[in-house]
Structure formats: C-alpha cells, structure tokens
CSV table of C-alpha atoms in Angstrom, one decimal:
chain,number,residue,atom,x,y,z
A,148,UNK,CA,-53.7,-47.2,88.7
A,149,UNK,CA,-53.1,-50.2,90.9
A,150,UNK,CA,-50.5,-50.4,93.6
A,151,UNK,CA,-48.3,-52.7,91.4
A,152,UNK,CA,-48.4,-50.3,88.5
A,153,UNK,CA,-47.6,-47.4,90.8
A,154,UNK,CA,-44.5,-49.2,92.1
A,155,UNK,CA,-43.3,-50.2,88.6
A,156,UNK,CA,-43.9,-46.6,87.4
A,157,UNK,CA,-41.9,-45.2,90.3
A,158,UNK,CA,-39.0,-47.5,89.5
A,159,UNK,CA,-39.2,-46.4,85.9
A,160,UNK,CA,-39.1,-42.8,86.8
A,161,UNK,CA,-36.1,-43.3,89.2
A,162,UNK,CA,-34.2,-45.1,86.4
A,163,UNK,CA,-35.0,-42.3,84.0
A,164,UNK,CA,-33.5,-39.7,86.4
A,165,UNK,CA,-30.4,-41.9,87.0
A,166,UNK,CA,-29.7,-42.6,83.3
A,167,UNK,CA,-30.2,-38.9,82.5
A,168,UNK,CA,-27.4,-38.1,84.9
A,169,UNK,CA,-25.1,-40.8,83.6
A,170,UNK,CA,-23.8,-39.6,80.2
A,171,UNK,CA,-21.8,-42.8,79.7
A,172,UNK,CA,-24.9,-44.9,79.7
A,173,UNK,CA,-27.2,-42.5,77.9
A,174,UNK,CA,-24.7,-41.8,75.0
A,175,UNK,CA,-24.1,-45.5,74.4
A,176,UNK,CA,-27.4,-45.5,72.5
A,177,UNK,CA,-25.9,-43.1,70.0
A,178,UNK,CA,-23.4,-45.7,68.7
A,179,UNK,CA,-25.9,-47.9,66.6
A,180,UNK,CA,-27.6,-44.7,65.4
A,181,UNK,CA,-24.3,-43.3,64.1
A,182,UNK,CA,-23.5,-46.7,62.6
A,183,UNK,CA,-26.9,-46.9,60.9
A,184,UNK,CA,-26.5,-43.4,59.5
A,185,UNK,CA,-23.2,-44.3,57.8
A,186,UNK,CA,-24.5,-47.6,56.5
A,187,UNK,CA,-27.6,-45.9,55.2
A,188,UNK,CA,-25.5,-43.9,52.8
A,189,UNK,CA,-24.2,-47.0,51.1
A,190,UNK,CA,-25.7,-48.6,48.0
A,191,UNK,CA,-27.0,-52.1,47.7
A,192,UNK,CA,-27.0,-53.0,51.4
A,193,UNK,CA,-27.4,-56.8,51.9
A,194,UNK,CA,-29.9,-58.2,54.5
A,195,UNK,CA,-27.0,-59.4,56.7
A,196,UNK,CA,-25.9,-55.8,57.0
A,197,UNK,CA,-29.3,-54.6,58.1
A,198,UNK,CA,-29.4,-57.2,60.8
A,199,UNK,CA,-25.8,-56.4,61.8
A,200,UNK,CA,-27.2,-53.0,62.8
A,201,UNK,CA,-30.3,-54.5,64.5
A,202,UNK,CA,-28.4,-57.1,66.5
A,203,UNK,CA,-25.7,-54.7,67.4
A,204,UNK,CA,-28.5,-52.3,68.7
A,205,UNK,CA,-29.9,-55.1,70.8
A,206,UNK,CA,-26.4,-55.9,72.2
A,207,UNK,CA,-25.2,-52.4,72.9
A,208,UNK,CA,-28.5,-50.9,74.0
A,209,UNK,CA,-30.8,-53.6,75.4
A,210,UNK,CA,-28.1,-55.6,77.1
A,211,UNK,CA,-25.7,-52.8,78.2
A,212,UNK,CA,-28.2,-50.2,79.3
A,213,UNK,CA,-30.1,-52.9,81.4
A,214,UNK,CA,-26.9,-54.3,82.9
A,215,UNK,CA,-25.6,-50.8,83.7
A,216,UNK,CA,-28.8,-49.7,85.3
A,217,UNK,CA,-28.8,-52.7,87.7
A,218,UNK,CA,-25.0,-52.6,88.2
A,219,UNK,CA,-25.2,-49.0,89.1
A,220,UNK,CA,-27.8,-49.8,91.7
A,221,UNK,CA,-25.4,-52.4,93.2
A,222,UNK,CA,-22.5,-50.0,93.0
A,223,UNK,CA,-24.5,-47.4,95.1
A,224,UNK,CA,-25.8,-50.2,97.3
A,225,UNK,CA,-29.4,-49.2,96.6
A,226,UNK,CA,-30.5,-52.5,95.0
A,227,UNK,CA,-30.5,-54.2,98.3
A,228,UNK,CA,-32.9,-51.6,99.7
A,229,UNK,CA,-35.2,-52.0,96.6
A,230,UNK,CA,-35.2,-55.8,97.2
A,231,UNK,CA,-36.3,-55.2,100.8
A,232,UNK,CA,-39.0,-52.8,99.8
A,233,UNK,CA,-42.7,-53.9,99.6
A,234,UNK,CA,-42.4,-54.3,95.8
A,235,UNK,CA,-42.4,-57.9,94.6
A,236,UNK,CA,-39.6,-59.4,92.6
A,237,UNK,CA,-41.8,-59.3,89.5
A,238,UNK,CA,-42.6,-55.6,90.0
A,239,UNK,CA,-39.0,-54.7,90.5
A,240,UNK,CA,-37.7,-56.7,87.5
A,241,UNK,CA,-40.5,-55.4,85.2
A,242,UNK,CA,-40.1,-51.8,86.5
A,243,UNK,CA,-36.4,-51.9,85.9
A,244,UNK,CA,-36.9,-53.3,82.4
A,245,UNK,CA,-39.4,-50.6,81.2
A,246,UNK,CA,-36.8,-47.9,80.5
A,247,UNK,CA,-34.5,-50.3,78.7
A,248,UNK,CA,-37.3,-51.6,76.5
A,249,UNK,CA,-38.4,-48.1,75.6
A,250,UNK,CA,-34.8,-47.0,75.0
A,251,UNK,CA,-34.2,-50.0,72.8
A,252,UNK,CA,-37.4,-49.5,70.8
A,253,UNK,CA,-36.7,-45.9,70.0
A,254,UNK,CA,-33.0,-46.6,69.1
A,255,UNK,CA,-34.0,-49.6,67.0
A,256,UNK,CA,-36.7,-47.6,65.1
A,257,UNK,CA,-34.3,-44.8,64.4
A,258,UNK,CA,-31.6,-47.2,63.3
A,259,UNK,CA,-33.9,-49.0,60.9
A,260,UNK,CA,-35.1,-45.7,59.5
A,261,UNK,CA,-31.6,-44.3,59.0
A,262,UNK,CA,-30.3,-47.5,57.4
A,263,UNK,CA,-33.3,-47.6,55.0
A,264,UNK,CA,-34.5,-51.1,55.8
A,265,UNK,CA,-38.0,-51.8,54.4
A,266,UNK,CA,-39.5,-54.5,56.7
A,267,UNK,CA,-41.1,-57.4,54.8
A,268,UNK,CA,-44.2,-58.9,56.5
A,269,UNK,CA,-44.1,-56.3,59.2
A,270,UNK,CA,-46.3,-58.0,61.8
A,271,UNK,CA,-44.0,-61.1,61.9
A,272,UNK,CA,-40.8,-59.2,61.9
A,273,UNK,CA,-42.0,-56.7,64.5
A,274,UNK,CA,-43.1,-59.7,66.7
A,275,UNK,CA,-39.6,-61.2,66.3
A,276,UNK,CA,-38.0,-57.9,67.2
A,277,UNK,CA,-40.2,-57.6,70.3
A,278,UNK,CA,-39.3,-61.1,71.4
A,279,UNK,CA,-35.6,-60.4,70.8
A,280,UNK,CA,-35.9,-57.2,72.8
A,281,UNK,CA,-37.3,-59.2,75.7
A,282,UNK,CA,-34.5,-61.7,75.5
A,283,UNK,CA,-31.7,-59.1,75.4
A,284,UNK,CA,-33.3,-57.2,78.3
A,285,UNK,CA,-33.5,-60.4,80.3
A,286,UNK,CA,-29.8,-61.1,79.4
A,287,UNK,CA,-28.9,-57.6,80.5
A,288,UNK,CA,-30.7,-58.1,83.8
A,289,UNK,CA,-28.7,-61.3,84.3
A,290,UNK,CA,-25.5,-59.5,83.4
A,291,UNK,CA,-26.2,-56.7,85.8
A,292,UNK,CA,-27.0,-59.1,88.6
A,293,UNK,CA,-23.7,-61.0,88.3
A,294,UNK,CA,-21.5,-57.8,88.0
A,295,UNK,CA,-20.8,-55.4,90.7
A,296,UNK,CA,-20.1,-52.1,88.9
A,297,UNK,CA,-20.9,-50.3,85.6
A,298,UNK,CA,-17.3,-50.8,84.6
A,299,UNK,CA,-17.5,-54.6,85.2
A,300,UNK,CA,-20.8,-54.6,83.1
A,301,UNK,CA,-18.9,-52.8,80.3
A,302,UNK,CA,-16.2,-55.5,80.3
A,303,UNK,CA,-18.8,-58.3,80.5
A,304,UNK,CA,-20.6,-56.8,77.5
A,305,UNK,CA,-17.7,-57.5,75.1
A,306,UNK,CA,-18.2,-61.3,74.7
A,307,UNK,CA,-22.0,-60.6,74.4
A,308,UNK,CA,-21.3,-58.1,71.6
A,309,UNK,CA,-19.1,-60.6,69.9
A,310,UNK,CA,-21.5,-63.5,70.1
A,311,UNK,CA,-24.8,-61.8,69.6
A,312,UNK,CA,-23.9,-58.5,67.8
A,313,UNK,CA,-21.4,-59.6,65.1
A,314,UNK,CA,-23.7,-62.0,63.2
A,315,UNK,CA,-21.7,-62.0,59.9
A,316,UNK,CA,-18.7,-63.3,61.9
A,317,UNK,CA,-20.7,-66.1,63.5
A,318,UNK,CA,-22.1,-67.0,60.1
A,319,UNK,CA,-18.5,-67.2,58.7
A,320,UNK,CA,-17.5,-69.4,61.6
A,321,UNK,CA,-20.4,-71.8,61.0
A,322,UNK,CA,-19.5,-72.0,57.3
A,323,UNK,CA,-15.9,-72.8,58.1
A,324,UNK,CA,-16.6,-75.2,61.0
A,325,UNK,CA,-19.7,-77.3,60.2
A,326,UNK,CA,-19.4,-78.9,63.7
A,327,UNK,CA,-20.5,-75.6,65.1
A,328,UNK,CA,-23.8,-75.6,63.1
A,329,UNK,CA,-25.7,-75.6,66.3
A,330,UNK,CA,-24.9,-71.9,66.5
A,331,UNK,CA,-27.6,-71.4,63.9
A,332,UNK,CA,-30.1,-71.7,66.7
A,333,UNK,CA,-28.9,-68.6,68.5
A,334,UNK,CA,-31.6,-65.9,68.6
A,335,UNK,CA,-29.6,-63.4,66.5
A,336,UNK,CA,-29.1,-66.1,63.8
A,337,UNK,CA,-32.8,-67.1,63.9
A,338,UNK,CA,-33.8,-63.5,63.5
A,339,UNK,CA,-31.8,-63.3,60.3
A,340,UNK,CA,-33.2,-66.6,59.1
A,341,UNK,CA,-36.7,-65.4,59.7
A,342,UNK,CA,-36.0,-62.1,57.9
A,343,UNK,CA,-34.6,-64.0,54.9
A,344,UNK,CA,-37.7,-66.2,54.8
A,345,UNK,CA,-40.0,-63.2,54.9
A,346,UNK,CA,-37.9,-61.5,52.1
A,347,UNK,CA,-38.6,-64.6,50.0
A,348,UNK,CA,-42.3,-64.2,50.5
A,349,UNK,CA,-42.8,-66.6,53.5
A,350,UNK,CA,-45.6,-66.3,56.0
A,351,UNK,CA,-46.5,-67.6,59.4
A,352,UNK,CA,-45.9,-71.2,58.3
A,353,UNK,CA,-42.2,-70.4,57.9
A,354,UNK,CA,-42.1,-68.0,60.9
A,355,UNK,CA,-43.4,-70.1,63.8
A,356,UNK,CA,-40.1,-72.1,64.3
A,357,UNK,CA,-37.7,-69.1,64.5
A,358,UNK,CA,-40.3,-67.2,66.7
A,359,UNK,CA,-40.5,-70.3,69.0
A,360,UNK,CA,-36.7,-70.6,69.3
A,361,UNK,CA,-36.3,-66.9,70.2
A,362,UNK,CA,-39.1,-67.3,72.7
A,363,UNK,CA,-37.3,-70.2,74.3
A,364,UNK,CA,-34.1,-68.1,74.5
A,365,UNK,CA,-36.1,-65.4,76.3
A,366,UNK,CA,-37.6,-67.9,78.7
A,367,UNK,CA,-34.2,-69.3,79.5
A,368,UNK,CA,-32.6,-65.9,80.1
A,369,UNK,CA,-35.6,-64.8,82.2
A,370,UNK,CA,-35.4,-68.0,84.3
A,371,UNK,CA,-31.7,-67.5,84.9
A,372,UNK,CA,-32.2,-63.8,85.9
A,373,UNK,CA,-35.0,-64.8,88.2
A,374,UNK,CA,-32.9,-67.5,89.9
A,375,UNK,CA,-30.0,-65.1,90.4
A,376,UNK,CA,-32.3,-62.3,91.6
A,377,UNK,CA,-34.1,-64.5,94.2
A,378,UNK,CA,-30.7,-65.8,95.4
A,379,UNK,CA,-29.6,-62.2,95.9
A,380,UNK,CA,-32.8,-61.5,97.9
A,381,UNK,CA,-32.0,-64.5,100.1
A,382,UNK,CA,-28.4,-63.3,100.6
A,383,UNK,CA,-29.7,-59.9,101.6
C-alpha cells in the first residue's frame, strides 16, 4: 500500500469512528430506507416516485453525511490540523469522501431493493448513479466547508433537499413556468430523463448527453469545493 493510500485509509477509519459515535449523523441514513420500505408496499409505482427515493437518498445521505463529517471536524477544530498534516489536499478530500460514498452506495442499494425498482439498462443507470453520487458528495464537501457546525450544515441542507430531492415539485414548477425550463438541466432532472429513455428501450446514443451533463455538474461542484478548501488552507 502506497503512502497516499495509507493516509486516505487512515482518514477513512477516523471518519468511521467519528460517525459511529454520532447517532444524529448515522441514523440519518435510515430516513430514505424507511421511506423506500413504505413506498415499496404501494401498487403501480411510477418512475418519478422511484427517483424521488433515489434523489432524496442522494440529498439526505451523500450531501448531509459528507457536510456533517467536515462540519464536525471544523466544530472540533481538527480540520485545521488535518490541513497542516503531510497529507495533500487531494488525499484529504478523497479520504474524507470514501465513507460517504460507501454509506450512500449501501443506502441507495437497500432503498432500490425495498422500493422494488427494476433497473433498465443497468450499466448505463449504474454509471449515472455513480456520477450522481460523486456530484452530491462534492456538493456535501462544499457545504461542509462553508458551514461551521453540524447544526449549520443541517439548516443548509434544507434548500438542497428542496432543489435536488423533491424532483416531482421541480417538474411541476417547470410545467407551470416555462421560463424556468433551464431547470431541466439539473442533475436530478437529467437522471430521471435518462431513466425514462432507458425505460423506453434507449441505449448509449440516448444516454451520453444526460451523463455528460451530470459529469459537468460534478466537475463544477468539485472545482468549487477545491477552491474553498485551498482558500481555507491559505487562511490557516
């Protein structure tokens, strides 16, 4: 194992210990699982409802858990020490994202299973879910860096949940106000659009554009998080 991998693994282990002690963070992941369980007992679930669960999982788990992990470090004043350690910025950001990605993947898999969603064209959808997970984790990193405490991160999560989690509401807003049609290019809306195309029998020819848009959102969120992180390092 290289030195970089050891450092990232050490950060991952530390985050696991911290999250296991913080019941508020660890039990948050139960919310989409409980929601998926109840929706799974319904008949004739529409595609939008499946992706309400999926996007809600991304918002409540990927964004909040990542933001809370970083905000808790800031609250304890340990993030500064981590920034001043021999670990590079990339090693720290990747190391602190590993637990969130694993947590999100497990929660997402359980939620999809409980709600009974049969994934069409699995390779394409799984690729889109992975890219979405990267975007929401980067967004959570950004949120954690700009908030000071876990409570602040919880409050900041509310608009994120509204915009990225409640996709049927965003769809209704677009239908009512055509001038807001640019909202269709949000990553959560592109994920639903991609799923609808795959349900209709589409392949990569129909998938590349939504995948590219989601990737662009990830790149933008990562760039923003990187800029804020490096600024924090300079301030330190």
